[in-house]
Every structure is written in structure tokens, then in C-alpha cells.
Coordinates of C-alpha atoms (C1' of nucleotides) in Angstrom, one line a residue:
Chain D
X1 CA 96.0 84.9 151.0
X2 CA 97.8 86.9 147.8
X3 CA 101.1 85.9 148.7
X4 CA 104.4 87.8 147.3
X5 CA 104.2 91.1 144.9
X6 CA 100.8 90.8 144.2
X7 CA 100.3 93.8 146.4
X8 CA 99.5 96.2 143.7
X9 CA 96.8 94.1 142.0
X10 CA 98.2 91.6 139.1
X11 CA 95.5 93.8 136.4
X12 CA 97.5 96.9 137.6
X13 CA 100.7 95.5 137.3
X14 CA 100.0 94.3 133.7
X15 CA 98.8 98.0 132.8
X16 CA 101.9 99.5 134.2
X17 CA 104.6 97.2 132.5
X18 CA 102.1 97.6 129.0
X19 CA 103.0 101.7 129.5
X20 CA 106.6 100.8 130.0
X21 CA 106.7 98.6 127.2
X22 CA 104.8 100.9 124.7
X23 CA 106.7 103.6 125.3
X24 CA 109.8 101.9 124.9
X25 CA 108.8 99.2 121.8
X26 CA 106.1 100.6 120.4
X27 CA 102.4 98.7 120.7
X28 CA 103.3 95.9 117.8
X29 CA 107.2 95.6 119.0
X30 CA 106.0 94.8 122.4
X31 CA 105.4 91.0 122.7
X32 CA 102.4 89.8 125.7
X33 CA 104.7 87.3 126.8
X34 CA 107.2 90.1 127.7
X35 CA 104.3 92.1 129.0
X36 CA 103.4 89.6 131.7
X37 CA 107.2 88.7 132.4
X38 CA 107.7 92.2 133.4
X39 CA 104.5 92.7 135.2
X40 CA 105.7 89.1 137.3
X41 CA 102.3 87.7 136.4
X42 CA 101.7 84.1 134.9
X43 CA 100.8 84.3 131.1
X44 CA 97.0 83.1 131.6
X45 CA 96.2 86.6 133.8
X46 CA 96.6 88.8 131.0
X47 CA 93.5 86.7 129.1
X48 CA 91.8 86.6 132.4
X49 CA 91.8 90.3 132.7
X50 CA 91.6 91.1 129.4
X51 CA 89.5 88.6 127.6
X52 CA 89.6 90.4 124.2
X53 CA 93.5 90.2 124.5
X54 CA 96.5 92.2 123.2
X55 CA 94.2 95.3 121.8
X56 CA 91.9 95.4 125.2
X57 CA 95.0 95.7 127.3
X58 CA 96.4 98.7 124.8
X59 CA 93.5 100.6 125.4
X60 CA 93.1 100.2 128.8
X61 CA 97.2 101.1 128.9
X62 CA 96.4 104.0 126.9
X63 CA 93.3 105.3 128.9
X64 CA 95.0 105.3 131.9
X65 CA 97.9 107.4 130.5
X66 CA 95.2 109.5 129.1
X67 CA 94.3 110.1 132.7
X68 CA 97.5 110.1 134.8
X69 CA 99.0 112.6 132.3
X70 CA 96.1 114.5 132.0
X71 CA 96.3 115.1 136.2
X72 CA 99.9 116.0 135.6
X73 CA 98.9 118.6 133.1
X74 CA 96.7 120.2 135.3
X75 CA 98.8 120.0 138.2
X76 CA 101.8 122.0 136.1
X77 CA 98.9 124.6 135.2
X78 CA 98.0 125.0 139.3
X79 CA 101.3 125.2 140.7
X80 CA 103.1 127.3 137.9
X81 CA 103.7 131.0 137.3
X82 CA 101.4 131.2 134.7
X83 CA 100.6 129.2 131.8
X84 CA 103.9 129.9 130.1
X85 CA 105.6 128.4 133.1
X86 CA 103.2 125.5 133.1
X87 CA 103.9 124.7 129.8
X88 CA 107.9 125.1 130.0
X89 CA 108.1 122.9 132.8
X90 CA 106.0 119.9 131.3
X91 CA 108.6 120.3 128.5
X92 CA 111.3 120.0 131.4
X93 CA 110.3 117.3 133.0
X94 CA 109.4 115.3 129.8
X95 CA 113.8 116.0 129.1
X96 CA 114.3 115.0 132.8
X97 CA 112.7 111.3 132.0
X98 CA 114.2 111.0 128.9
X99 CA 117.4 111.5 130.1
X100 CA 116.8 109.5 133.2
X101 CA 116.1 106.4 131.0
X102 CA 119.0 107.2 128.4
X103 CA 115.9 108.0 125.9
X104 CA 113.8 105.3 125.6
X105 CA 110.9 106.1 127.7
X106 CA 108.9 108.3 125.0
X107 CA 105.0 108.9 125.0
X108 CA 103.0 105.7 124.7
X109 CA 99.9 107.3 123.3
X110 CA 102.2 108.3 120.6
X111 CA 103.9 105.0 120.1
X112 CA 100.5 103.2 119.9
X113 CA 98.8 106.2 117.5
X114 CA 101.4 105.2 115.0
X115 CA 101.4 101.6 115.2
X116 CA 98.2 101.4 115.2
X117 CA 95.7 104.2 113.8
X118 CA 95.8 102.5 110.3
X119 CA 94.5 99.1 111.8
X120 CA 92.8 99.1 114.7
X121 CA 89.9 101.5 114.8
X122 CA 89.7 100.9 118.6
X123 CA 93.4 101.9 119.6
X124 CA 93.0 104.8 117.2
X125 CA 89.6 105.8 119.0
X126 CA 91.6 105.2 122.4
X127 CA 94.3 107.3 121.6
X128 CA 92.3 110.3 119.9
X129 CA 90.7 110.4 123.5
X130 CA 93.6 109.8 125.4
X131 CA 95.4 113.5 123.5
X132 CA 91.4 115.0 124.1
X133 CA 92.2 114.6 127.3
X134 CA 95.5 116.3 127.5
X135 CA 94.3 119.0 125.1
X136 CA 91.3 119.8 127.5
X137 CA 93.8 119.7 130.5
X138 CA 96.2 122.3 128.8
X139 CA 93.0 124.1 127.3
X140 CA 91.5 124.7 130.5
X141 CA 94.8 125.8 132.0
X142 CA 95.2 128.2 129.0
X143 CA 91.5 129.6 129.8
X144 CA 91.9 130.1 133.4
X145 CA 94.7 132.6 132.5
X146 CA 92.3 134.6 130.3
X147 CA 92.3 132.8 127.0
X148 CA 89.1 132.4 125.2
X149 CA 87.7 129.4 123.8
X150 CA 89.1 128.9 120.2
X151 CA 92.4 130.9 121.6
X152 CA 92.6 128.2 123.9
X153 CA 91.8 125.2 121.7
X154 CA 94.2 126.1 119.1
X155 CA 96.8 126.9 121.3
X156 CA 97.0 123.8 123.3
X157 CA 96.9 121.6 119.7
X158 CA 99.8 123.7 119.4
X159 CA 101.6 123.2 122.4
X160 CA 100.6 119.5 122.5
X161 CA 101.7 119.0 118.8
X162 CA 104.8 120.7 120.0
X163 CA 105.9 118.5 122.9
X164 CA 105.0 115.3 121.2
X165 CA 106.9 116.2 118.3
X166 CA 109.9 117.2 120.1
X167 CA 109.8 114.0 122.3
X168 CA 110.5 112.2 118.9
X169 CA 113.4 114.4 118.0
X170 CA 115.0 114.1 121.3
X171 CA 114.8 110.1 121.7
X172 CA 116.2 109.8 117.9
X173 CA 119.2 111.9 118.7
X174 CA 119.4 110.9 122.6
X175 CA 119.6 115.0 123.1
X176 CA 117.4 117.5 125.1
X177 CA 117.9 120.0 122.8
X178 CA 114.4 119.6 120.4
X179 CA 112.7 119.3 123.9
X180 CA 114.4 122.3 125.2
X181 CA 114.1 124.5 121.9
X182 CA 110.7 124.2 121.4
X183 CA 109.8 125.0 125.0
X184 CA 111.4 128.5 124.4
X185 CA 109.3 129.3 121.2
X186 CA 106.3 127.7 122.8
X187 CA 106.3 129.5 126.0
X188 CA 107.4 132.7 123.9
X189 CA 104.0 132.4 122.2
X190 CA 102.4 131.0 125.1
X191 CA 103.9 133.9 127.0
X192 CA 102.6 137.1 124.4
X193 CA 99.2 135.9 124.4
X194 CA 99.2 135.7 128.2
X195 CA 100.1 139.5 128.5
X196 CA 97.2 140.4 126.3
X197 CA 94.9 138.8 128.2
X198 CA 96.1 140.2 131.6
X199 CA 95.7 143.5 130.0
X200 CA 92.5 142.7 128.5
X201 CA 91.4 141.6 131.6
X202 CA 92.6 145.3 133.6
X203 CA 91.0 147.0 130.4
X204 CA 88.4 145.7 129.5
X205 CA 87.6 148.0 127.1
X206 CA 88.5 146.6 123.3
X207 CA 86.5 144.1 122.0
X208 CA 89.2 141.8 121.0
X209 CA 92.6 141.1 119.6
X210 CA 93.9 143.9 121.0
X211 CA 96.8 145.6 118.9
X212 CA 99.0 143.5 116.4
X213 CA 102.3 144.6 117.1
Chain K
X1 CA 114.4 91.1 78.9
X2 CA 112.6 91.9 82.6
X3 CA 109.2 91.9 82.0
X4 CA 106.2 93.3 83.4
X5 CA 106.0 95.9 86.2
X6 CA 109.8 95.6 87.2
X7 CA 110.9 98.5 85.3
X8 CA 111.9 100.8 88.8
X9 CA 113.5 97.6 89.6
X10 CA 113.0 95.5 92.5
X11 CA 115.1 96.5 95.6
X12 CA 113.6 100.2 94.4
X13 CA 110.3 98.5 94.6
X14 CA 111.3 97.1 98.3
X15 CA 112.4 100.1 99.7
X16 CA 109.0 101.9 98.5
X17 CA 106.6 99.3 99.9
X18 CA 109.1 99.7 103.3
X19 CA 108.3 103.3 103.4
X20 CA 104.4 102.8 102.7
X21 CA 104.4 100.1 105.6
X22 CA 106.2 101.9 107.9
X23 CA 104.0 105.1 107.2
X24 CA 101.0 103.0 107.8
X25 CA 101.8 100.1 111.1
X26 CA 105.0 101.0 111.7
X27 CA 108.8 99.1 111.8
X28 CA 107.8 96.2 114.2
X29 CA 104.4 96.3 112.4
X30 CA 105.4 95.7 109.3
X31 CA 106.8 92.1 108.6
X32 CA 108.5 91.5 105.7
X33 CA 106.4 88.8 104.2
X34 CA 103.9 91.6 103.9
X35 CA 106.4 93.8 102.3
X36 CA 107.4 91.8 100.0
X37 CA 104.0 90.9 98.4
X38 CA 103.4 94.8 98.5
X39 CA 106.4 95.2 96.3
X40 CA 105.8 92.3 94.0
X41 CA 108.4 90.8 94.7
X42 CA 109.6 87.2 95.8
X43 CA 110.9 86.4 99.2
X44 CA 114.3 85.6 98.6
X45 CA 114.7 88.8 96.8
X46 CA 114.4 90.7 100.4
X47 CA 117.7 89.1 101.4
X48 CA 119.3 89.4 98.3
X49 CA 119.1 93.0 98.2
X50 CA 119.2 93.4 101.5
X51 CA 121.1 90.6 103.4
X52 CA 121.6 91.9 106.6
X53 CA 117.6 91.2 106.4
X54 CA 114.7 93.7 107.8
X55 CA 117.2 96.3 109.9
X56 CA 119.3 96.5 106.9
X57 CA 116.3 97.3 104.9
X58 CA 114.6 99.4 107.8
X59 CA 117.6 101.7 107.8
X60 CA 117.9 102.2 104.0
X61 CA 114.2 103.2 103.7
X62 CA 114.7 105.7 106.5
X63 CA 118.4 106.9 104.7
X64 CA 116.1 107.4 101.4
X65 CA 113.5 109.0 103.1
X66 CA 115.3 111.4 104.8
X67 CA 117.0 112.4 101.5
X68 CA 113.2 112.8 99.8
X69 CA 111.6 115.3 102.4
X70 CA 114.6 116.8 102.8
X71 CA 114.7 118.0 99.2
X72 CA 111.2 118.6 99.8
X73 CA 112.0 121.2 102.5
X74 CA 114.2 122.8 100.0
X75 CA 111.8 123.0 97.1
X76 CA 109.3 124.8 99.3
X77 CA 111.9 127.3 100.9
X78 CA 113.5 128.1 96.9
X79 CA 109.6 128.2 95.8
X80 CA 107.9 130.1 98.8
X81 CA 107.3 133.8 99.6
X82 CA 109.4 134.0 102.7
X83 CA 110.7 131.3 104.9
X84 CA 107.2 131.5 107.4
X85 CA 105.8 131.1 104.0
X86 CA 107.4 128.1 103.0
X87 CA 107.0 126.6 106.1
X88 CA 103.9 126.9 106.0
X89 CA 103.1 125.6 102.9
X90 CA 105.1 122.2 104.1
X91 CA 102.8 121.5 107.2
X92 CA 99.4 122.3 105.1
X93 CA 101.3 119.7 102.2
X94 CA 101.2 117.0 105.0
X95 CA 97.9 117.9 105.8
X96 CA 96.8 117.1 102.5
X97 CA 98.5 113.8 102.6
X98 CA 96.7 113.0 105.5
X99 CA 93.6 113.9 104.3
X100 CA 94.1 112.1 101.1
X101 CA 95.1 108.6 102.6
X102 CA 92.2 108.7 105.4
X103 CA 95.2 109.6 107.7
X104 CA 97.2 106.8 107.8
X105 CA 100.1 107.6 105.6
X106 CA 102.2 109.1 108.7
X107 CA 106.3 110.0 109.7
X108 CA 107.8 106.9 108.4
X109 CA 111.1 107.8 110.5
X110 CA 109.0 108.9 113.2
X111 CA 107.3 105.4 113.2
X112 CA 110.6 103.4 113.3
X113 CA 111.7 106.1 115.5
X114 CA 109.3 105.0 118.7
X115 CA 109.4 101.7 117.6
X116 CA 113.1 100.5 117.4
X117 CA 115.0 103.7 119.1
X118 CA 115.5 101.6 122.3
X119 CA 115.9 98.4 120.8
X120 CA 118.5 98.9 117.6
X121 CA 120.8 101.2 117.8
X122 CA 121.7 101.3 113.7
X123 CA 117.9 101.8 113.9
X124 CA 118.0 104.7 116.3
X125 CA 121.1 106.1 114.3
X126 CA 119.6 106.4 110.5
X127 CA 116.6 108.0 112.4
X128 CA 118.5 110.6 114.2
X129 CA 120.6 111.3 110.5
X130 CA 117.0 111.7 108.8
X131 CA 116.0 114.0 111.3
X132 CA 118.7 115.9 110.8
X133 CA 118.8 116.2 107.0
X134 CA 115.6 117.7 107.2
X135 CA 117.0 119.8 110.5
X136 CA 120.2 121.4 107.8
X137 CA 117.5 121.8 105.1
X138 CA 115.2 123.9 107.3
X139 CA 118.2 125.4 109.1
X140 CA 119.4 126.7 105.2
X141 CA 116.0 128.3 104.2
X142 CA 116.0 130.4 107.7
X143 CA 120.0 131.2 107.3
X144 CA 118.8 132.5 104.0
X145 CA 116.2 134.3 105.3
X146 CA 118.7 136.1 107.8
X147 CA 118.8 133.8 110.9
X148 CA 121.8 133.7 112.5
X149 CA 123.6 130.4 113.0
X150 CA 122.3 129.6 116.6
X151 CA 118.7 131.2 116.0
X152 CA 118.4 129.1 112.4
X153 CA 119.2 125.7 114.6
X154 CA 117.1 126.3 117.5
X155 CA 113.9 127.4 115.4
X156 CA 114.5 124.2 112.9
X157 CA 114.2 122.0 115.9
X158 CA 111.0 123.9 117.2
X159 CA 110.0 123.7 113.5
X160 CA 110.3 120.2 113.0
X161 CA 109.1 119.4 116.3
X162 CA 106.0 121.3 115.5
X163 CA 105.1 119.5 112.6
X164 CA 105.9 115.9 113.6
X165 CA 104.0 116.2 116.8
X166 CA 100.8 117.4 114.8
X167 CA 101.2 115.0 112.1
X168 CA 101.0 112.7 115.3
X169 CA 97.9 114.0 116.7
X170 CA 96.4 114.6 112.9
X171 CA 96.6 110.9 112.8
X172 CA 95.1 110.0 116.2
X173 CA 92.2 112.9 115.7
X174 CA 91.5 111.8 111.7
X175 CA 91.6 115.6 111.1
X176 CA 93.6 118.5 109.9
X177 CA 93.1 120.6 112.7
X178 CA 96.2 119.7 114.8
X179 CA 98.6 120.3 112.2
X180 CA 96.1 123.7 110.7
X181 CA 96.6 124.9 114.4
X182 CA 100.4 124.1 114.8
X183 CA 100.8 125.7 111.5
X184 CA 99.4 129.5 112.1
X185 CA 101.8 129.7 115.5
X186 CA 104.8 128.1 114.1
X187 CA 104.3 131.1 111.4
X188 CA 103.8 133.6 114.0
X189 CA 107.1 133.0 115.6
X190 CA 108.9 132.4 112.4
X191 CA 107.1 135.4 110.5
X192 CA 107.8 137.7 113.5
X193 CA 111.8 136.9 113.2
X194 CA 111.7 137.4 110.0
X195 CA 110.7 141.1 109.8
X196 CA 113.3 141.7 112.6
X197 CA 116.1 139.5 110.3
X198 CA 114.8 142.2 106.6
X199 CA 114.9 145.3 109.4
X200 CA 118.1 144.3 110.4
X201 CA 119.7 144.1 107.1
X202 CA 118.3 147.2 106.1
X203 CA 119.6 148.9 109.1
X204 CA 122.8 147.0 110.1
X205 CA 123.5 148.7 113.1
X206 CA 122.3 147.8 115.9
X207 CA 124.7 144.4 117.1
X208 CA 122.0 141.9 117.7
X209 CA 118.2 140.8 118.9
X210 CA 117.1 144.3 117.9
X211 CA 114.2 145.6 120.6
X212 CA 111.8 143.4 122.3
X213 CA 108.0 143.9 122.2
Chain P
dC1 C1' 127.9 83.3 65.2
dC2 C1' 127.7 80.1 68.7
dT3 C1' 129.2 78.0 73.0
dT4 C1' 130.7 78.3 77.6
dC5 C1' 131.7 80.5 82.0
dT6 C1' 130.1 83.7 85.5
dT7 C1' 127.3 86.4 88.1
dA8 C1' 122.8 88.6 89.3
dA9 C1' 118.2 87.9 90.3
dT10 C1' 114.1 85.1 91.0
dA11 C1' 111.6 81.7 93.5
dG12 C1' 109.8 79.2 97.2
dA13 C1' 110.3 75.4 100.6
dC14 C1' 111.9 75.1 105.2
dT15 C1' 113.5 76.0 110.2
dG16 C1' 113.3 77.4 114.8
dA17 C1' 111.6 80.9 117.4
dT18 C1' 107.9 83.7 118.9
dC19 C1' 103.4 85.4 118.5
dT20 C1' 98.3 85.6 120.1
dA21 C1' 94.8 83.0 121.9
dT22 C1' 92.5 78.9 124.1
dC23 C1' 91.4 75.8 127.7
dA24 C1' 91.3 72.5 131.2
dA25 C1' 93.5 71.7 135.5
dA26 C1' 94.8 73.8 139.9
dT27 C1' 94.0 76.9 143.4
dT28 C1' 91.6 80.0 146.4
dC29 C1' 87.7 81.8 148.6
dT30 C1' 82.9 81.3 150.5
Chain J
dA1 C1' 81.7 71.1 148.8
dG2 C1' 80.9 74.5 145.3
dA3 C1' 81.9 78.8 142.8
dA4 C1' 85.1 81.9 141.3
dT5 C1' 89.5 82.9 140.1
dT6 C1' 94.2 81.9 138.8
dT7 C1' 97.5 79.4 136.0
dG8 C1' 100.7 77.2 132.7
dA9 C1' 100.6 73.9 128.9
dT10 C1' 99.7 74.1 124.4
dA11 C1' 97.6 75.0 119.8
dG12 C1' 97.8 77.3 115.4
dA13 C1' 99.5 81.1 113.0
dT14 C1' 103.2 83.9 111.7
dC15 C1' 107.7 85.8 112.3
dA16 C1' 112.7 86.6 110.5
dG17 C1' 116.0 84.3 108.4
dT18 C1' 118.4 80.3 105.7
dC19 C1' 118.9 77.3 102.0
dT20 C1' 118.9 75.2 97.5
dA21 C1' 117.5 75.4 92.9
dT22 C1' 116.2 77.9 88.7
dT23 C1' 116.3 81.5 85.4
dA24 C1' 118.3 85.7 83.1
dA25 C1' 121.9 88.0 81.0
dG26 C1' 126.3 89.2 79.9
dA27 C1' 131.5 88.2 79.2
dA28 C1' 135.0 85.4 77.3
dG29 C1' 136.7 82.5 73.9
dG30 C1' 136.6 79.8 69.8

DNA sequence: CCTTCTTAATAGACTGATCTATCAAATTCT
DNA sequence: AGAATTTGATAGATCAGTCTATTAAGAAGG
């Protein structure tokens, strides 16, 4: 049999103490050897399961935040009071686990994009798809609420950009407050657009971009 | 006399390659050995400039950096044609940085930001004092432009946020677009404050946050 | 003007630690 | 037993950092 703390899967484990490690050291300050320690797995499982080494397990790390994050952007868009409220709330809760890890727990798709874009055209790939994912998830929330296409793209580069950026201000200065800033002027632009599209959708009647105020 | 190629001098010449490498792979990325061919320089010259070795060096770049951009953000708000404007003009001036180094010339205090912010506190610090030279020098273009104290240091953050996140995502994507996108609604807000801030001091009656719509 | 003293900068060999990656032995399952 | 998987020892490269020696350049003193 498996035998003690194995019960998750040792690959899983790896994955999972990767994301902790990126987003707290970066993807080139983040050692394998500290990898496996903290997953509790022996040194050779991290070749076993990834036989192309340190760069398969990144991507893998960052796919898999692609997803999981991606579900959580859609789940803010279904439960929330509109798409304003969505997005404010992802902003919240990204404050809520930097505080609750005294900063250090930023994005690891972000971590890796800048450790890595200039020299690994695979991480790079892996983390343009891992934000695509995101953007879609916030895109698709944006649309259900009455955006159009382009409307929607841009905005969610915008709110993504946003959020990402902020994360960095916030874990240089161990403060909230970029996190918490931008939410307002995001969901204040978020917020205008949505009440055009309600009212475009009870008149449908202009063509579009209704009045510039 | 010197001779060739050392006329900037040579811990000048160190602290420029830092900046490049950090741009480019990052703080941990970046070892020293690399840096130090980069600059032209010999190996012992790295710990006689700079003997409390690569954090001592790390922190300078990102001190010397911050003072760079931040006159940057100055230049554009003295140049520009309003502070939306100037703004403006900054994220589509990182664009074509981006552009012209195939997107890999990047934040290099966001870069040692994620990658040492848990792990060296001096580190963490001379990001967070970056951050906020170029926080001040943003806060004094919209202060000029009418903000009031509390409004100049909430949109700065948002500002800043806005920008670092896309260069982020610029990076990742190889393209424009996220920081093009962030761009137009940063302006929006900023350009929509504005008019109230020239209204306002035209008509200085009302007390504050004129009318909403 | 020339010599000597002093300090700054250059230069690279070297160390111990740590990194990624390999691989054959050990273990587990069928 | 035999096949598949798991594992830690270890190789080879590279890391940050130390050390000693050399060169450059000026200051002090005759």
C-alpha cells in the first residue's frame, strides 16, 4: 500500500508546493530540492513525473493555476451582483491572502512571466495561456452582463492588467491599499459601462455607444 | 589613463547591466557572473564596488531605477497636454519598449519585487521606495492638475497598478494590446476627473465631488 | 623632477554550497 | 518471478562570495 501523506498523489503534491513556491520565490529563486522538501516527496519523484525537469513542472504549475483561477473567476462572476461586484470582490479576496500570508503569496503566473518570458519560450507560451484563460473567464462574465465582444475583451485586459499590477504594489509595500484603490476605479468603470448595457438592453433602440456624458 | 570603454566607469557600468538583467530573467535569475561579463567588467570588481555582494547591488539598481522613471513620470506630466494625457503617453512609451526589445525588457523592480519580496527584506524595502517615487511623481502631476490630496494618492496607485500589471501581461502575450487596452480606461477615469478638477476651479463653489453622472 | 607612500581598481583562482539532471538499486504491484 | 514504479546517491555545472596579487594613479617629501 501508499503508506503516510501520499494520500493526495505525490505528482499533485509536487504541483501544489511548485504554486507555493513560485508565488513566493519567483520560478528561478525556487530551488527543486526545496520543491520536493515541501511537497514531502523524495528528490527522484519530481524526474519521475516530470522527465523534462524544472521547466515541465513550471508549466504544468502554471496550467493548473490557469485553471483553478480561472474557475474562481467565473465563480465571482455567478455569484456576484453584477460584474462590478465580481470584479471588486476578486480584488478583495486577492488583499485577504496577501494579508493572510503577511504578503508573500503573489500570483505565480506573474512571478514565472517575468522570470522567464525572455528565456524559455515554453513558460512564456504557458503563461500567455494561463492569463487567456483568466481574460476569457472575466470576458465572458463581462458579456453575460450585456458587454459586446471588443467591450468585453478590452475591458477584462483592463481589469486583469489592473489586479495583477496592484498585486505587485501591495506585496512591495506589505499594504492593501494599491489592491484596494484600484478595485474602486476599476469597478467605477466596470460599473458605468454596466448601466449602459442594462439600458441598452431595456431600449434597444440606439445602435451603439449610447450617449458620452 | 583608463582606457577603452570604461569611460561611464565601472560600478556605473554594473549597475546598468543589473538593471538590463533584472528587466530580462529577473533578481534570482540573474547571477552575477553573468552580470559582470555584461558590464565588462572583472569579477572582483562586483565586490569591490559593491561588497555587501549581489543584495547590495540588487538594491542600488532598484534605488537608481526608481530615481530614472520617476523623472520620467515627471518629464511626461511638465511635457503633456493634461495629466490623462501624460499618462497616457507613459504606458504607450512602455509599449514601445516592449515592442522594440521583442518584449523582454520588463519592470526591473517589479522583477525583483516577486522574486526576493518574501525572501530579503532590504530587497522588499528599496522596492516598495521605488514604487513610491514613482507613486509622489504621479501623485504631483494629478495635484497639479487639481486632484485633491486623497484623490491624487488613490488614482496614482490605480495608475501605477494599471500599467505594471499590463506591462506584465504585454510580456506574457508578446503584444501591445494589454497595456493599449489598460491605457484608453486608465484615461477615461483620469480624463473624466479632470474636467470635474478645471470645472471646479472655474466655479469654486460647490465644497467637493461636484455631481455624479 | 624624481622617488616613495598610499589608496583605488583590476584581475582571476579558489571554496563550499547548491543547482539541475542522471541512473542504478530498491520497492511495489501484478 | 517479472514489470512498473519509486527512490536516494551522485555527477557535473554553476552559484555567491573570499582571497591574494597586480596595476594605476595620486600625494607627500626630498
Amino acid at each position: 500500500m501508499k503508506d503516510r501523506a501520499a494520500s493526495i498523489g505525490t505528482k499533485e503534491r509536487l504541483l501544489r508546493a511548485g504554486e507555493q513556491l513560485f508565488r513566493t520565490r519567483g520560478y528561478a529563486g525556487a530551488s527543486l530540492k526545496q520543491l520536493t522538501q515541501a511537497a514531502g516527496a523524495p528528490w527522484g519523484s519530481a524526474y519521475h513525473f516530470f522527465p523534462d525537469g524544472k521547466e515541465q513542472l513550471g508549466v504544468e504549475v502554471v496550467r493548473q493555476a490557469g485553471d483553478f483561477y480561472g474557475d474562481g473567476w467565473r465563480e465571482s462572476f455567478d455569484r456576484a451582483d453584477g460584474p462590478g461586484d465580481a470584479i471588486e470582490r476578486v480584488f478583495r479576496a486577492e488583499a485577504r491572502i496577501l494579508e493572510a500570508s503577511d504578503y508573500r503569496n503573489g500570483c505565480p503566473v506573474a512571478s514565472v512571466t517575468l522570470d522567464t518570458a525572455s528565456t524559455s519560450e515554453a513558460l512564456r507560451s504557458a503563461c500567455a495561456s494561463a492569463f487567456e484563460v483568466w481574460l476569457r473567464a472575466i470576458e465572458g462574465g463581462l458579456r453575460k452582463a450585456g458587454a459586446s465582444d471588443g467591450e468585453a475583451t478590452a475591458l477584462a485586459g483592463f481589469v486583469l492588467s489592473a489586479i495583477e499590477g496592484a498585486i505587485v504594489l501591495s506585496r512591495a509595500a506589505k499594504s492593501p491599499a494599491p489592491l484596494l484603490q484600484s478595485a474602486a476605479f476599476v469597478r467605477e468603470v466596470v460599473d458605468r459601462r454596466a448601466e449602459d448595457w442594462r439600458a441598452a438592453r431595456a431600449n434597444p433602440v440606439q445602435t451603439e455607444s449610447s450617449e458620452r456624458g
